[in-house]
mmCIF file of C-alpha atoms in Angstrom:
data_model
loop_
_atom_site.group_PDB
_atom_site.id
_atom_site.type_symbol
_atom_site.label_atom_id
_atom_site.label_comp_id
_atom_site.label_asym_id
_atom_site.label_seq_id
_atom_site.Cartn_x
_atom_site.Cartn_y
_atom_site.Cartn_z
ATOM 1 C CA MET A 219 0.000 0.000 0.000
ATOM 2 C CA ASN A 220 1.235 3.480 -0.863
ATOM 3 C CA ILE A 221 1.650 6.399 1.490
ATOM 4 C CA ALA A 222 -1.716 8.158 1.744
ATOM 5 C CA VAL A 223 -2.256 10.718 -0.998
ATOM 6 C CA SER A 224 -4.107 13.941 -0.438
ATOM 7 C CA SER A 225 -4.737 15.699 -3.732
ATOM 8 C CA LYS A 226 -6.938 15.070 -6.715
ATOM 9 C CA GLU A 227 -3.876 14.911 -8.980
ATOM 10 C CA ASP A 228 -2.282 12.284 -6.739
ATOM 11 C CA LEU A 229 -5.477 10.237 -6.859
ATOM 12 C CA ILE A 230 -5.539 10.396 -10.662
ATOM 13 C CA THR A 231 -1.904 9.259 -10.668
ATOM 14 C CA GLU A 232 -2.914 6.282 -8.514
ATOM 15 C CA CYS A 233 -5.802 5.516 -10.882
ATOM 16 C CA LYS A 234 -3.399 5.518 -13.824
ATOM 17 C CA LYS A 235 -1.274 2.949 -11.978
ATOM 18 C CA ILE A 236 -4.375 0.784 -11.593
ATOM 19 C CA VAL A 237 -5.106 1.133 -15.314
ATOM 20 C CA LYS A 238 -1.544 0.079 -16.190
ATOM 21 C CA GLN A 239 -1.818 -3.021 -13.994
ATOM 22 C CA GLN A 240 -5.467 -4.068 -14.266
ATOM 23 C CA GLY A 241 -6.998 -2.061 -17.085
ATOM 24 C CA ILE A 242 -9.633 0.641 -16.806
ATOM 25 C CA LYS A 243 -12.122 -1.944 -15.527
ATOM 26 C CA GLY A 244 -10.022 -2.193 -12.357
ATOM 27 C CA VAL A 245 -10.734 1.425 -11.407
ATOM 28 C CA SER A 246 -13.333 1.899 -8.703
ATOM 29 C CA ILE A 247 -13.762 4.071 -5.642
ATOM 30 C CA ARG A 248 -12.765 1.130 -3.429
ATOM 31 C CA SER A 249 -9.725 0.102 -5.503
ATOM 32 C CA LEU A 250 -8.510 3.691 -5.570
ATOM 33 C CA ALA A 251 -8.976 4.110 -1.820
ATOM 34 C CA LYS A 252 -7.011 0.915 -1.186
ATOM 35 C CA GLU A 253 -4.208 1.866 -3.605
ATOM 36 C CA ALA A 254 -4.018 5.419 -2.241
ATOM 37 C CA GLY A 255 -4.153 4.393 1.411
ATOM 38 C CA ILE A 256 -7.234 6.478 2.230
ATOM 39 C CA SER A 257 -10.861 5.791 3.073
ATOM 40 C CA THR A 258 -13.535 5.481 0.404
ATOM 41 C CA GLY A 259 -15.211 8.523 1.941
ATOM 42 C CA ALA A 260 -12.078 10.559 1.301
ATOM 43 C CA VAL A 261 -12.168 9.547 -2.373
ATOM 44 C CA TYR A 262 -15.775 10.766 -2.580
ATOM 45 C CA ASN A 263 -14.560 14.185 -1.396
ATOM 46 C CA TYR A 264 -12.703 14.487 -4.706
ATOM 47 C CA PHE A 265 -14.933 12.410 -7.007
ATOM 48 C CA PRO A 266 -18.674 12.420 -6.289
ATOM 49 C CA SER A 267 -19.211 9.264 -8.366
ATOM 50 C CA LYS A 268 -17.414 6.438 -10.095
ATOM 51 C CA ASN A 269 -18.419 8.032 -13.412
ATOM 52 C CA GLN A 270 -16.575 11.219 -12.496
ATOM 53 C CA LEU A 271 -13.549 9.230 -11.363
ATOM 54 C CA LEU A 272 -13.483 7.266 -14.630
ATOM 55 C CA ALA A 273 -14.001 10.385 -16.747
ATOM 56 C CA GLU A 274 -11.129 12.241 -15.122
ATOM 57 C CA THR A 275 -8.839 9.210 -15.241
ATOM 58 C CA ILE A 276 -9.568 8.582 -18.906
ATOM 59 C CA GLY A 277 -9.147 12.288 -19.632
ATOM 60 C CA SER A 278 -5.760 12.325 -17.973
ATOM 61 C CA ILE A 279 -4.615 9.272 -19.928
ATOM 62 C CA TRP A 280 -5.830 10.728 -23.233
ATOM 63 C CA GLY A 281 -4.074 13.976 -22.404
ATOM 64 C CA GLU A 282 -0.860 12.092 -21.679
ATOM 65 C CA ILE A 283 -1.043 10.115 -24.922
ATOM 66 C CA PHE A 284 -2.171 12.888 -27.274
ATOM 67 C CA HIS A 285 -0.660 16.079 -25.943
ATOM 68 C CA PHE A 286 -0.488 18.368 -28.964
ATOM 69 C CA SER A 287 0.092 21.939 -27.897
ATOM 70 C CA SER A 288 1.293 24.939 -29.854
ATOM 71 C CA SER A 289 4.748 24.458 -28.349
ATOM 72 C CA ASN A 290 5.186 20.926 -29.715
ATOM 73 C CA LEU A 291 3.160 21.239 -32.901
ATOM 74 C CA THR A 292 6.084 21.458 -35.288
ATOM 75 C CA PHE A 293 4.944 19.203 -38.109
ATOM 76 C CA THR A 294 6.059 20.157 -41.593
ATOM 77 C CA SER A 295 3.430 17.990 -43.280
ATOM 78 C CA PHE A 296 0.017 16.515 -42.663
ATOM 79 C CA SER A 297 1.358 12.999 -43.109
ATOM 80 C CA GLN A 298 3.994 13.723 -40.443
ATOM 81 C CA CYS A 299 1.196 14.789 -38.069
ATOM 82 C CA LEU A 300 -0.723 11.595 -38.815
ATOM 83 C CA GLN A 301 2.418 9.533 -38.228
ATOM 84 C CA ALA A 302 2.865 11.275 -34.859
ATOM 85 C CA LEU A 303 -0.691 10.264 -33.923
ATOM 86 C CA PHE A 304 0.068 6.641 -34.746
ATOM 87 C CA ASP A 305 3.327 6.846 -32.795
ATOM 88 C CA SER A 306 1.373 8.229 -29.821
ATOM 89 C CA ILE A 307 -1.052 5.312 -30.053
ATOM 90 C CA GLU A 308 1.793 2.803 -30.023
ATOM 91 C CA ALA A 309 3.430 4.480 -27.031
ATOM 92 C CA GLY A 310 0.050 4.595 -25.278
ATOM 93 C CA LYS A 311 -0.511 0.884 -25.889
ATOM 94 C CA GLN A 312 2.808 0.164 -24.210
ATOM 95 C CA LEU A 313 1.946 2.287 -21.166
ATOM 96 C CA TYR A 314 -1.712 1.316 -20.905
ATOM 97 C CA PRO A 315 -2.391 -2.117 -22.434
ATOM 98 C CA HIS A 316 -6.010 -2.554 -23.586
ATOM 99 C CA PHE A 317 -6.880 1.069 -22.770
ATOM 100 C CA PHE A 318 -8.017 1.911 -26.294
ATOM 101 C CA THR A 319 -10.479 -0.949 -26.463
ATOM 102 C CA GLU A 320 -11.654 -0.860 -22.830
ATOM 103 C CA HIS A 321 -12.221 2.814 -22.085
ATOM 104 C CA ALA A 322 -15.062 3.303 -24.556
ATOM 105 C CA LEU A 323 -16.846 0.233 -23.197
ATOM 106 C CA VAL A 324 -16.476 1.344 -19.581
ATOM 107 C CA MET A 325 -17.747 4.854 -20.225
ATOM 108 C CA SER A 326 -20.627 3.737 -22.415
ATOM 109 C CA MET A 327 -21.743 1.213 -19.807
ATOM 110 C CA GLU A 328 -21.429 3.620 -16.894
ATOM 111 C CA ASN A 329 -22.735 6.799 -18.460
ATOM 112 C CA GLU A 330 -23.084 6.981 -22.218
ATOM 113 C CA LYS A 331 -23.715 10.734 -22.359
ATOM 114 C CA MET A 332 -20.652 11.580 -20.228
ATOM 115 C CA GLY A 333 -18.541 9.163 -22.268
ATOM 116 C CA LYS A 334 -19.579 10.688 -25.588
ATOM 117 C CA LYS A 335 -18.945 14.227 -24.348
ATOM 118 C CA LEU A 336 -15.544 13.228 -23.025
ATOM 119 C CA MET A 337 -14.539 11.513 -26.265
ATOM 120 C CA ALA A 338 -15.736 14.456 -28.351
ATOM 121 C CA SER A 339 -13.477 16.831 -26.452
ATOM 122 C CA TYR A 340 -10.400 14.643 -27.110
ATOM 123 C CA TRP A 341 -11.265 14.117 -30.733
ATOM 124 C CA ASP A 342 -11.924 17.826 -31.317
ATOM 125 C CA HIS A 343 -8.490 18.690 -29.914
ATOM 126 C CA ILE A 344 -6.799 16.182 -32.213
ATOM 127 C CA LYS A 345 -8.801 17.271 -35.277
ATOM 128 C CA GLU A 346 -7.980 20.936 -34.624
ATOM 129 C CA SER A 347 -4.285 20.046 -34.617
ATOM 130 C CA MET A 348 -4.688 18.039 -37.803
ATOM 131 C CA LEU A 349 -6.504 20.897 -39.546
ATOM 132 C CA LEU A 350 -3.930 23.459 -38.456
ATOM 133 C CA THR A 351 -1.163 21.227 -39.798
ATOM 134 C CA LEU A 352 -3.002 20.597 -43.070
ATOM 135 C CA ARG A 353 -3.549 24.305 -43.648
ATOM 136 C CA SER A 354 0.125 25.050 -43.085
ATOM 137 C CA ASP A 355 1.421 22.136 -45.189
ATOM 138 C CA GLN A 356 3.253 23.780 -48.102
ATOM 139 C CA GLN A 357 3.599 20.462 -49.942
ATOM 140 C CA VAL A 358 -0.132 19.987 -50.611
ATOM 141 C CA ARG A 359 -0.744 19.897 -54.332
ATOM 142 C CA GLN A 360 -2.596 22.877 -55.855
ATOM 143 C CA GLY A 361 -6.312 22.267 -56.437
ATOM 144 C CA VAL A 362 -6.766 19.427 -53.941
ATOM 145 C CA PHE A 363 -9.344 21.424 -51.997
ATOM 146 C CA GLY A 364 -12.349 23.274 -53.313
ATOM 147 C CA PRO A 365 -16.120 23.303 -52.963
ATOM 148 C CA ASP A 366 -16.354 19.520 -53.391
ATOM 149 C CA LEU A 367 -13.738 18.745 -50.739
ATOM 150 C CA THR A 368 -12.785 21.198 -48.022
ATOM 151 C CA PRO A 369 -9.802 20.837 -45.664
ATOM 152 C CA GLU A 370 -12.285 20.336 -42.806
ATOM 153 C CA GLU A 371 -13.997 17.459 -44.636
ATOM 154 C CA PHE A 372 -10.633 15.914 -45.486
ATOM 155 C CA VAL A 373 -9.614 16.002 -41.818
ATOM 156 C CA GLU A 374 -12.949 14.440 -40.808
ATOM 157 C CA TYR A 375 -12.467 11.599 -43.307
ATOM 158 C CA CYS A 376 -8.865 11.058 -42.265
ATOM 159 C CA PHE A 377 -9.805 11.092 -38.623
ATOM 160 C CA GLU A 378 -12.516 8.460 -39.139
ATOM 161 C CA LEU A 379 -9.984 6.300 -40.950
ATOM 162 C CA PHE A 380 -7.450 6.944 -38.180
ATOM 163 C CA LEU A 381 -9.949 5.719 -35.571
ATOM 164 C CA SER A 382 -10.677 2.650 -37.654
ATOM 165 C CA VAL A 383 -6.979 1.814 -37.914
ATOM 166 C CA MET A 384 -6.470 2.508 -34.197
ATOM 167 C CA VAL A 385 -9.243 0.184 -33.025
ATOM 168 C CA SER A 386 -8.908 -2.572 -35.637
ATOM 169 C CA GLU A 387 -5.130 -2.966 -35.520
ATOM 170 C CA LYS A 388 -4.871 -2.386 -39.278
ATOM 171 C CA ARG A 389 -1.558 -1.203 -40.708
ATOM 172 C CA SER A 390 -1.048 2.542 -40.296
ATOM 173 C CA GLU A 391 1.260 2.603 -43.326
ATOM 174 C CA SER A 392 -1.710 2.010 -45.626
ATOM 175 C CA LEU A 393 -3.565 5.068 -44.339
ATOM 176 C CA LEU A 394 -0.396 7.164 -44.522
ATOM 177 C CA LYS A 395 0.140 6.120 -48.146
ATOM 178 C CA PHE A 396 -3.501 6.897 -48.954
ATOM 179 C CA VAL A 397 -3.173 10.394 -47.474
ATOM 180 C CA GLU A 398 0.110 11.087 -49.241
ATOM 181 C CA ASN A 399 -1.365 10.006 -52.580
ATOM 182 C CA ALA A 400 -4.370 12.252 -52.036
ATOM 183 C CA LEU A 401 -2.430 15.357 -50.978
ATOM 184 C CA TYR A 402 0.957 15.371 -52.669
#
């Protein structure tokens, strides 16, 4: 048992340890209290429900895996950005085995509305980064975008394909080649 923790951030850190060892399904108010060395009542002071605990834990893990900020957004091409997303997925799978397949199931079972809202916020952040990179990509062939295909639509399509590759374990190289053929 760990030394008792006393902040919300420390509790999230303990939850992430549980996820690494047992998967997201192992996270509960009781398991967190035991791991953190505090009472279940103390956990409820920080997280009023298991749903809130799961949402904040999942949010922290997503933030750790896909942290694209203006300071580290230095991609010279859209395909480089997409490759970085795939690299982040692979690193995340090493840190948190089964997280990508389990977290959606846990949130949808516990609270579908909260889960969808949470996922939308992560996805929007990633898509914004993708769009910013696409718009600044000097290598994109002239005439690729117009009224029939906007950069926003292209990002939406690519993102849907990215999610498909992420969940299905398909080869990322195929999607990267598809994007490069379409843009360059």
